[in-house]
mmCIF file of C-alpha atoms in Angstrom:
data_model
loop_
_atom_site.group_PDB
_atom_site.id
_atom_site.type_symbol
_atom_site.label_atom_id
_atom_site.label_comp_id
_atom_site.label_asym_id
_atom_site.label_seq_id
_atom_site.Cartn_x
_atom_site.Cartn_y
_atom_site.Cartn_z
ATOM 1 C CA MET A 1 -25.701 1.182 1.057
ATOM 2 C CA TYR A 2 -24.489 1.542 4.619
ATOM 3 C CA ARG A 3 -21.270 -0.485 5.459
ATOM 4 C CA ARG A 4 -19.374 -1.256 8.463
ATOM 5 C CA ILE A 5 -15.649 -1.282 7.685
ATOM 6 C CA LEU A 6 -12.821 -2.592 9.669
ATOM 7 C CA ILE A 7 -9.307 -1.197 8.642
ATOM 8 C CA THR A 8 -6.297 -2.966 9.892
ATOM 9 C CA GLY A 9 -2.856 -1.358 9.962
ATOM 10 C CA ALA A 10 -4.678 2.147 9.951
ATOM 11 C CA ASN A 11 -1.700 3.891 11.388
ATOM 12 C CA GLY A 12 0.382 3.636 8.214
ATOM 13 C CA LEU A 13 0.415 5.698 5.083
ATOM 14 C CA LEU A 14 -2.360 3.945 3.220
ATOM 15 C CA GLY A 15 -4.324 3.366 6.338
ATOM 16 C CA GLN A 16 -4.378 7.101 7.046
ATOM 17 C CA HIS A 17 -5.564 7.914 3.681
ATOM 18 C CA LEU A 18 -8.238 5.304 3.889
ATOM 19 C CA VAL A 19 -9.591 7.019 7.053
ATOM 20 C CA ARG A 20 -9.162 10.498 5.232
ATOM 21 C CA VAL A 21 -11.217 9.247 2.246
ATOM 22 C CA MET A 22 -13.849 7.057 3.846
ATOM 23 C CA GLY A 23 -14.108 8.767 7.322
ATOM 24 C CA SER A 24 -16.198 11.644 5.766
ATOM 25 C CA MET A 25 -18.605 9.534 3.812
ATOM 26 C CA PRO A 26 -21.863 8.876 5.708
ATOM 27 C CA GLU A 27 -22.383 5.467 4.055
ATOM 28 C CA TYR A 28 -19.376 4.188 6.022
ATOM 29 C CA ASP A 29 -18.953 3.374 9.668
ATOM 30 C CA LEU A 30 -15.219 2.770 10.268
ATOM 31 C CA LEU A 31 -13.263 0.884 12.911
ATOM 32 C CA THR A 32 -9.498 1.274 12.729
ATOM 33 C CA THR A 33 -6.708 -0.732 14.328
ATOM 34 C CA GLY A 34 -2.901 -0.691 14.780
ATOM 35 C CA GLN A 35 -0.228 -1.674 16.928
ATOM 36 C CA ASP A 36 -0.030 1.617 18.911
ATOM 37 C CA GLU A 37 -2.132 2.190 21.893
ATOM 38 C CA SER A 38 -3.780 5.188 20.228
ATOM 39 C CA PRO A 39 -3.961 6.170 16.644
ATOM 40 C CA ARG A 40 -1.152 8.355 15.105
ATOM 41 C CA PHE A 41 -3.737 10.196 13.057
ATOM 42 C CA SER A 42 -6.161 13.131 14.390
ATOM 43 C CA GLY A 43 -9.590 13.994 13.294
ATOM 44 C CA GLY A 44 -12.539 11.983 12.009
ATOM 45 C CA SER A 45 -15.122 10.180 13.928
ATOM 46 C CA CYS A 46 -13.989 6.637 13.355
ATOM 47 C CA GLY A 47 -13.223 4.301 16.323
ATOM 48 C CA TYR A 48 -9.609 2.980 17.060
ATOM 49 C CA THR A 49 -8.457 -0.061 18.946
ATOM 50 C CA ARG A 50 -4.986 -1.614 19.546
ATOM 51 C CA LEU A 51 -4.750 -5.023 17.727
ATOM 52 C CA ASP A 52 -1.969 -7.406 17.145
ATOM 53 C CA ILE A 53 -2.771 -8.743 13.786
ATOM 54 C CA THR A 54 -1.044 -12.165 14.610
ATOM 55 C CA ASP A 55 -3.101 -12.751 17.763
ATOM 56 C CA ASN A 56 -5.893 -14.833 16.213
ATOM 57 C CA ASP A 57 -8.088 -14.825 19.198
ATOM 58 C CA SER A 58 -8.027 -11.027 19.570
ATOM 59 C CA VAL A 59 -8.776 -10.690 15.796
ATOM 60 C CA ALA A 60 -11.662 -13.066 15.957
ATOM 61 C CA ARG A 61 -13.191 -11.229 18.964
ATOM 62 C CA LEU A 62 -12.896 -7.986 17.463
ATOM 63 C CA ILE A 63 -14.632 -9.215 14.219
ATOM 64 C CA ASP A 64 -17.347 -10.808 16.493
ATOM 65 C CA ASP A 65 -17.921 -7.509 18.262
ATOM 66 C CA PHE A 66 -17.766 -5.014 15.441
ATOM 67 C CA ALA A 67 -19.278 -7.383 12.906
ATOM 68 C CA PRO A 68 -17.902 -5.727 9.695
ATOM 69 C CA ASP A 69 -19.140 -5.912 6.234
ATOM 70 C CA VAL A 70 -15.881 -5.492 4.680
ATOM 71 C CA ILE A 71 -12.222 -5.758 6.072
ATOM 72 C CA ILE A 72 -9.447 -3.892 4.492
ATOM 73 C CA ASN A 73 -6.108 -5.421 5.577
ATOM 74 C CA CYS A 74 -3.450 -2.835 5.389
ATOM 75 C CA ALA A 75 -1.246 -4.457 8.264
ATOM 76 C CA ALA A 76 1.989 -5.679 6.896
ATOM 77 C CA LEU A 77 5.789 -5.798 7.238
ATOM 78 C CA THR A 78 7.156 -3.995 4.221
ATOM 79 C CA ASN A 79 10.729 -3.417 4.826
ATOM 80 C CA VAL A 80 12.155 -5.717 2.315
ATOM 81 C CA ASP A 81 15.444 -6.319 3.780
ATOM 82 C CA GLN A 82 14.044 -6.725 7.369
ATOM 83 C CA CYS A 83 11.740 -9.341 5.893
ATOM 84 C CA GLU A 84 14.786 -11.253 4.374
ATOM 85 C CA VAL A 85 16.360 -11.604 7.727
ATOM 86 C CA ASN A 86 13.428 -11.899 10.105
ATOM 87 C CA ARG A 87 11.495 -14.479 8.092
ATOM 88 C CA GLU A 88 9.167 -15.903 10.768
ATOM 89 C CA ALA A 89 7.884 -12.447 11.887
ATOM 90 C CA CYS A 90 7.459 -11.550 8.068
ATOM 91 C CA TRP A 91 5.432 -14.727 7.296
ATOM 92 C CA ASN A 92 3.247 -14.381 10.517
ATOM 93 C CA VAL A 93 2.235 -11.000 9.580
ATOM 94 C CA ASN A 94 2.092 -11.022 5.862
ATOM 95 C CA ALA A 95 0.828 -14.673 5.349
ATOM 96 C CA VAL A 96 -0.522 -16.366 8.459
ATOM 97 C CA SER A 97 -2.543 -13.564 9.649
ATOM 98 C CA VAL A 98 -4.192 -13.227 6.248
ATOM 99 C CA GLU A 99 -5.081 -16.987 6.336
ATOM 100 C CA HIS A 100 -6.957 -16.338 9.955
ATOM 101 C CA LEU A 101 -8.756 -13.272 8.411
ATOM 102 C CA ALA A 102 -9.889 -15.036 5.345
ATOM 103 C CA LYS A 103 -11.273 -17.999 7.597
ATOM 104 C CA CYS A 104 -13.211 -15.490 9.753
ATOM 105 C CA CYS A 105 -14.462 -13.697 6.548
ATOM 106 C CA LEU A 106 -15.617 -17.040 5.105
ATOM 107 C CA ALA A 107 -17.425 -18.099 8.212
ATOM 108 C CA LYS A 108 -19.382 -14.730 8.557
ATOM 109 C CA GLY A 109 -19.825 -13.723 4.994
ATOM 110 C CA ILE A 110 -17.381 -10.744 5.225
ATOM 111 C CA ARG A 111 -15.630 -9.093 2.217
ATOM 112 C CA LEU A 112 -11.880 -9.162 2.402
ATOM 113 C CA ILE A 113 -9.768 -6.587 0.681
ATOM 114 C CA GLN A 114 -5.990 -7.633 0.796
ATOM 115 C CA VAL A 115 -3.271 -5.090 -0.200
ATOM 116 C CA SER A 116 -0.448 -6.541 -2.044
ATOM 117 C CA THR A 117 2.591 -5.526 -3.784
ATOM 118 C CA ASP A 118 4.423 -5.281 -7.172
ATOM 119 C CA PHE A 119 7.096 -7.533 -5.385
ATOM 120 C CA VAL A 120 5.183 -10.599 -6.194
ATOM 121 C CA PHE A 121 6.655 -10.323 -9.658
ATOM 122 C CA ASP A 122 10.209 -11.120 -10.678
ATOM 123 C CA GLY A 123 10.571 -7.787 -12.700
ATOM 124 C CA ALA A 124 11.432 -9.483 -15.957
ATOM 125 C CA SER A 125 8.670 -8.245 -17.965
ATOM 126 C CA GLY A 126 6.928 -5.342 -16.361
ATOM 127 C CA PRO A 127 4.718 -3.433 -16.351
ATOM 128 C CA TYR A 128 2.298 -6.135 -15.413
ATOM 129 C CA LYS A 129 -1.328 -6.820 -15.969
ATOM 130 C CA GLU A 130 -3.485 -8.697 -13.459
ATOM 131 C CA SER A 131 -3.316 -11.857 -15.511
ATOM 132 C CA ALA A 132 0.561 -12.027 -15.438
ATOM 133 C CA ARG A 133 1.961 -14.975 -13.324
ATOM 134 C CA PRO A 134 3.650 -13.896 -10.130
ATOM 135 C CA ASN A 135 7.312 -15.186 -9.400
ATOM 136 C CA PRO A 136 8.792 -13.359 -6.391
ATOM 137 C CA ILE A 137 12.625 -13.100 -6.079
ATOM 138 C CA ASN A 138 12.641 -12.063 -2.161
ATOM 139 C CA TYR A 139 11.122 -13.281 0.844
ATOM 140 C CA TYR A 140 8.841 -10.177 1.253
ATOM 141 C CA GLY A 141 7.307 -10.957 -2.071
ATOM 142 C CA ARG A 142 6.764 -14.579 -1.344
ATOM 143 C CA SER A 143 5.040 -13.680 1.952
ATOM 144 C CA LYS A 144 2.810 -11.199 0.219
ATOM 145 C CA LEU A 145 2.057 -13.841 -2.554
ATOM 146 C CA ALA A 146 1.086 -16.388 0.159
ATOM 147 C CA GLY A 147 -1.091 -13.728 1.577
ATOM 148 C CA GLU A 148 -2.894 -13.112 -1.558
ATOM 149 C CA ASN A 149 -3.561 -16.970 -1.974
ATOM 150 C CA TYR A 150 -4.739 -17.120 1.428
ATOM 151 C CA ALA A 151 -7.184 -14.059 0.915
ATOM 152 C CA ARG A 152 -8.801 -16.005 -2.042
ATOM 153 C CA GLY A 153 -10.188 -18.403 0.786
ATOM 154 C CA ALA A 154 -12.572 -15.752 1.993
ATOM 155 C CA GLY A 155 -15.168 -17.020 -0.324
ATOM 156 C CA THR A 156 -16.488 -16.900 -3.964
ATOM 157 C CA GLU A 157 -16.759 -13.303 -5.029
ATOM 158 C CA LYS A 158 -15.943 -12.215 -1.420
ATOM 159 C CA TRP A 159 -12.368 -11.161 -1.841
ATOM 160 C CA ALA A 160 -10.315 -8.511 -3.671
ATOM 161 C CA ILE A 161 -6.593 -8.355 -4.091
ATOM 162 C CA VAL A 162 -5.171 -4.735 -4.516
ATOM 163 C CA ARG A 163 -1.536 -4.767 -5.837
ATOM 164 C CA THR A 164 0.195 -1.440 -5.803
ATOM 165 C CA ALA A 165 3.677 -0.041 -6.256
ATOM 166 C CA LEU A 166 6.077 2.442 -4.730
ATOM 167 C CA VAL A 167 3.557 4.293 -2.589
ATOM 168 C CA TYR A 168 4.164 7.714 -1.460
ATOM 169 C CA GLY A 169 2.612 10.626 0.277
ATOM 170 C CA ALA A 170 2.313 12.376 3.595
ATOM 171 C CA ALA A 171 0.550 11.537 6.851
ATOM 172 C CA GLU A 172 0.879 12.097 10.435
ATOM 173 C CA ASN A 173 3.483 10.701 12.811
ATOM 174 C CA LEU A 174 4.488 7.931 10.473
ATOM 175 C CA SER A 175 6.670 5.269 11.781
ATOM 176 C CA ARG A 176 8.652 5.025 8.620
ATOM 177 C CA SER A 177 9.257 7.340 5.696
ATOM 178 C CA ASN A 178 8.497 6.950 2.128
ATOM 179 C CA PHE A 179 10.391 7.819 -1.102
ATOM 180 C CA PHE A 180 8.753 11.195 -1.570
ATOM 181 C CA LEU A 181 9.487 12.408 1.892
ATOM 182 C CA TRP A 182 13.046 10.916 1.874
ATOM 183 C CA VAL A 183 13.945 12.738 -1.323
ATOM 184 C CA ARG A 184 12.299 16.029 -0.171
ATOM 185 C CA ASP A 185 14.072 15.982 3.289
ATOM 186 C CA GLN A 186 17.527 15.135 1.801
ATOM 187 C CA LEU A 187 17.401 17.793 -0.804
ATOM 188 C CA MET A 188 16.013 20.356 1.443
ATOM 189 C CA ALA A 189 18.986 19.796 3.687
ATOM 190 C CA GLY A 190 21.278 20.016 0.684
ATOM 191 C CA LYS A 191 22.481 16.493 1.012
ATOM 192 C CA PRO A 192 23.351 14.572 -2.140
ATOM 193 C CA ILE A 193 21.545 11.409 -2.895
ATOM 194 C CA ARG A 194 22.214 8.245 -5.156
ATOM 195 C CA VAL A 195 19.133 6.881 -6.733
ATOM 196 C CA VAL A 196 18.950 3.822 -9.056
ATOM 197 C CA ASN A 197 18.333 4.079 -12.703
ATOM 198 C CA ASP A 198 17.839 0.352 -13.429
ATOM 199 C CA GLN A 199 14.610 -0.329 -11.473
ATOM 200 C CA TRP A 200 11.307 0.720 -13.116
ATOM 201 C CA ARG A 201 7.959 1.380 -11.288
ATOM 202 C CA THR A 202 4.635 2.962 -11.410
ATOM 203 C CA PRO A 203 4.712 5.280 -8.503
ATOM 204 C CA THR A 204 1.501 5.426 -6.575
ATOM 205 C CA TYR A 205 0.092 8.493 -4.642
ATOM 206 C CA ALA A 206 -1.387 7.061 -1.358
ATOM 207 C CA LEU A 207 -4.585 9.234 -1.836
ATOM 208 C CA ASP A 208 -5.405 7.684 -5.337
ATOM 209 C CA LEU A 209 -4.772 4.157 -3.802
ATOM 210 C CA ALA A 210 -7.222 4.851 -1.067
ATOM 211 C CA ASN A 211 -9.634 6.147 -3.597
ATOM 212 C CA GLY A 212 -9.237 2.990 -5.665
ATOM 213 C CA ILE A 213 -9.957 0.729 -2.738
ATOM 214 C CA GLU A 214 -13.135 2.763 -1.652
ATOM 215 C CA GLN A 215 -14.289 2.393 -5.377
ATOM 216 C CA ILE A 216 -13.921 -1.552 -5.231
ATOM 217 C CA ILE A 217 -16.073 -1.543 -2.027
ATOM 218 C CA ARG A 218 -18.544 0.993 -3.703
ATOM 219 C CA TYR A 219 -19.096 -1.002 -6.793
ATOM 220 C CA GLY A 220 -18.971 -4.508 -5.024
ATOM 221 C CA ARG A 221 -15.946 -5.609 -7.136
ATOM 222 C CA HIS A 222 -13.888 -8.735 -6.644
ATOM 223 C CA GLY A 223 -10.846 -10.542 -8.020
ATOM 224 C CA VAL A 224 -7.245 -8.751 -8.683
ATOM 225 C CA PHE A 225 -6.739 -5.230 -9.396
ATOM 226 C CA HIS A 226 -3.547 -3.272 -10.127
ATOM 227 C CA VAL A 227 -3.922 0.143 -8.690
ATOM 228 C CA SER A 228 -0.973 2.598 -9.053
ATOM 229 C CA GLY A 229 0.111 5.553 -10.857
ATOM 230 C CA ARG A 230 0.121 5.547 -14.831
ATOM 231 C CA GLU A 231 3.689 6.901 -15.325
ATOM 232 C CA TYR A 232 6.377 4.248 -15.921
ATOM 233 C CA LEU A 233 9.565 5.620 -14.620
ATOM 234 C CA THR A 234 12.921 4.490 -13.186
ATOM 235 C CA VAL A 235 13.191 5.506 -9.682
ATOM 236 C CA HIS A 236 15.863 8.034 -10.514
ATOM 237 C CA GLU A 237 13.466 9.649 -12.981
ATOM 238 C CA PHE A 238 10.870 9.764 -10.175
ATOM 239 C CA ALA A 239 13.332 11.379 -7.720
ATOM 240 C CA CYS A 240 14.152 14.133 -10.456
ATOM 241 C CA GLN A 241 10.318 14.916 -11.032
ATOM 242 C CA ILE A 242 10.021 15.330 -7.162
ATOM 243 C CA ALA A 243 12.895 17.827 -7.117
ATOM 244 C CA GLU A 244 11.622 19.690 -9.954
ATOM 245 C CA ALA A 245 8.166 19.834 -8.623
ATOM 246 C CA LEU A 246 9.462 21.282 -5.404
ATOM 247 C CA ASP A 247 11.936 23.524 -6.952
ATOM 248 C CA LEU A 248 14.867 21.716 -5.286
ATOM 249 C CA ASP A 249 18.275 21.284 -6.687
ATOM 250 C CA ARG A 250 18.160 18.401 -9.010
ATOM 251 C CA SER A 251 22.027 18.314 -9.286
ATOM 252 C CA LEU A 252 22.178 16.846 -5.930
ATOM 253 C CA ILE A 253 20.621 13.396 -7.374
ATOM 254 C CA SER A 254 23.039 11.238 -8.941
ATOM 255 C CA ALA A 255 21.992 8.005 -10.756
ATOM 256 C CA THR A 256 23.573 4.674 -10.018
ATOM 257 C CA ASP A 257 22.600 0.980 -10.490
ATOM 258 C CA SER A 258 21.284 -1.474 -8.087
ATOM 259 C CA GLN A 259 24.612 -3.224 -7.475
ATOM 260 C CA THR A 260 25.942 -0.007 -5.675
ATOM 261 C CA PHE A 261 23.879 -0.667 -2.529
ATOM 262 C CA LYS A 262 24.531 -4.255 -1.804
ATOM 263 C CA GLN A 263 21.102 -4.722 -0.314
ATOM 264 C CA THR A 264 20.095 -7.915 1.689
ATOM 265 C CA ALA A 265 17.192 -8.629 -0.567
ATOM 266 C CA ALA A 266 16.923 -8.816 -4.175
ATOM 267 C CA ARG A 267 14.808 -6.020 -5.979
ATOM 268 C CA PRO A 268 12.896 -6.875 -9.266
ATOM 269 C CA ALA A 269 13.975 -4.576 -12.025
ATOM 270 C CA LYS A 270 10.952 -3.731 -14.086
ATOM 271 C CA THR A 271 7.662 -4.103 -12.207
ATOM 272 C CA GLY A 272 4.907 -1.486 -12.221
ATOM 273 C CA PHE A 273 1.439 -2.065 -13.575
ATOM 274 C CA ILE A 274 -0.941 -1.775 -16.271
ATOM 275 C CA ILE A 275 -3.947 -0.305 -14.731
ATOM 276 C CA LEU A 276 -6.708 -0.426 -17.625
ATOM 277 C CA LYS A 277 -8.860 -2.706 -15.470
ATOM 278 C CA ALA A 278 -9.075 -0.391 -12.619
ATOM 279 C CA GLU A 279 -9.718 2.438 -14.912
ATOM 280 C CA THR A 280 -12.462 0.731 -16.756
ATOM 281 C CA GLU A 281 -14.156 -1.304 -14.015
ATOM 282 C CA LEU A 282 -13.752 1.207 -11.310
ATOM 283 C CA GLY A 283 -13.448 4.568 -12.933
ATOM 284 C CA TYR A 284 -9.948 4.915 -11.200
ATOM 285 C CA ALA A 285 -8.149 8.027 -12.355
ATOM 286 C CA PRO A 286 -4.862 8.713 -10.673
ATOM 287 C CA HIS A 287 -3.040 11.919 -10.250
ATOM 288 C CA SER A 288 0.012 12.425 -12.503
ATOM 289 C CA SER A 289 3.097 12.601 -10.377
ATOM 290 C CA SER A 290 3.557 16.302 -10.799
ATOM 291 C CA LYS A 291 -0.117 16.970 -9.631
ATOM 292 C CA ALA A 292 0.264 14.582 -6.697
ATOM 293 C CA VAL A 293 3.366 16.436 -5.555
ATOM 294 C CA GLU A 294 1.634 19.664 -5.867
ATOM 295 C CA ASP A 295 -1.241 18.372 -3.811
ATOM 296 C CA LEU A 296 1.496 17.187 -1.248
ATOM 297 C CA MET A 297 2.998 20.579 -1.142
ATOM 298 C CA HIS A 298 -0.186 22.098 -0.170
ATOM 299 C CA GLN A 299 -0.679 19.422 2.644
ATOM 300 C CA LEU A 300 2.730 19.994 3.976
ATOM 301 C CA GLY A 301 2.253 23.894 3.947
ATOM 302 C CA ASN A 302 5.036 24.485 1.434
ATOM 303 C CA VAL A 303 2.666 26.707 -0.844
#
């Protein structure tokens, strides 16, 4: 079935991977948006337009003009510490803009896929199933949970919430790094790094996440899905896996605890996801972290 797909926040890591996955599929007509005047990615035949996701009039006009069947909302403020300080901007992007998108979707019968986070949980009892009760401990998590609740207003069986965790990968001209790139760059430069060993996650390869979202669209699923990697690791363990896969000096990585960094926003200790629902209902099959890093090495020209 031919579908028109609007992707917001397309210049980010996930957005670029959605373009990579869906842009080559003839059943999809993509229009992508971002804050920049031009796309940060190259290739593909999808259209691009600059969009301020908090400008309700501009968003409504674009939806009227393009008439999408599905909106994938990747637009978000994700710097956890900045969200704690710049609360108004955080709330406007992560919550209020989703409320407006959901209202547009409800009025026009459009499906809304809202990308969310493991930080909607307090980290007391991860990894989490979709049925677990959210309880965010920082403002970023609260704003994303509000966005989830607004997304549910898109209409019965017209919304999907995709929660993910510690997304990593490589893409073109990213405005901010991610954990994989940071570890690689520091170790390649011979710089020692300190990484927490008291936070657990299920690291998520961005390509896997994009494939999971495409499967939700393809199979017409709705509801909440946890889409991440399978492996439940401390952040320190994940850094060591990256070093080993890239044949970099693991001795440069030292373990420490969260209190060392005195970060503005609290971080949940044990999040991560149980992904059985995505595996059974979508056929979702994520890479192992070692296979994902091998794939990234080829992308980055290191092999």
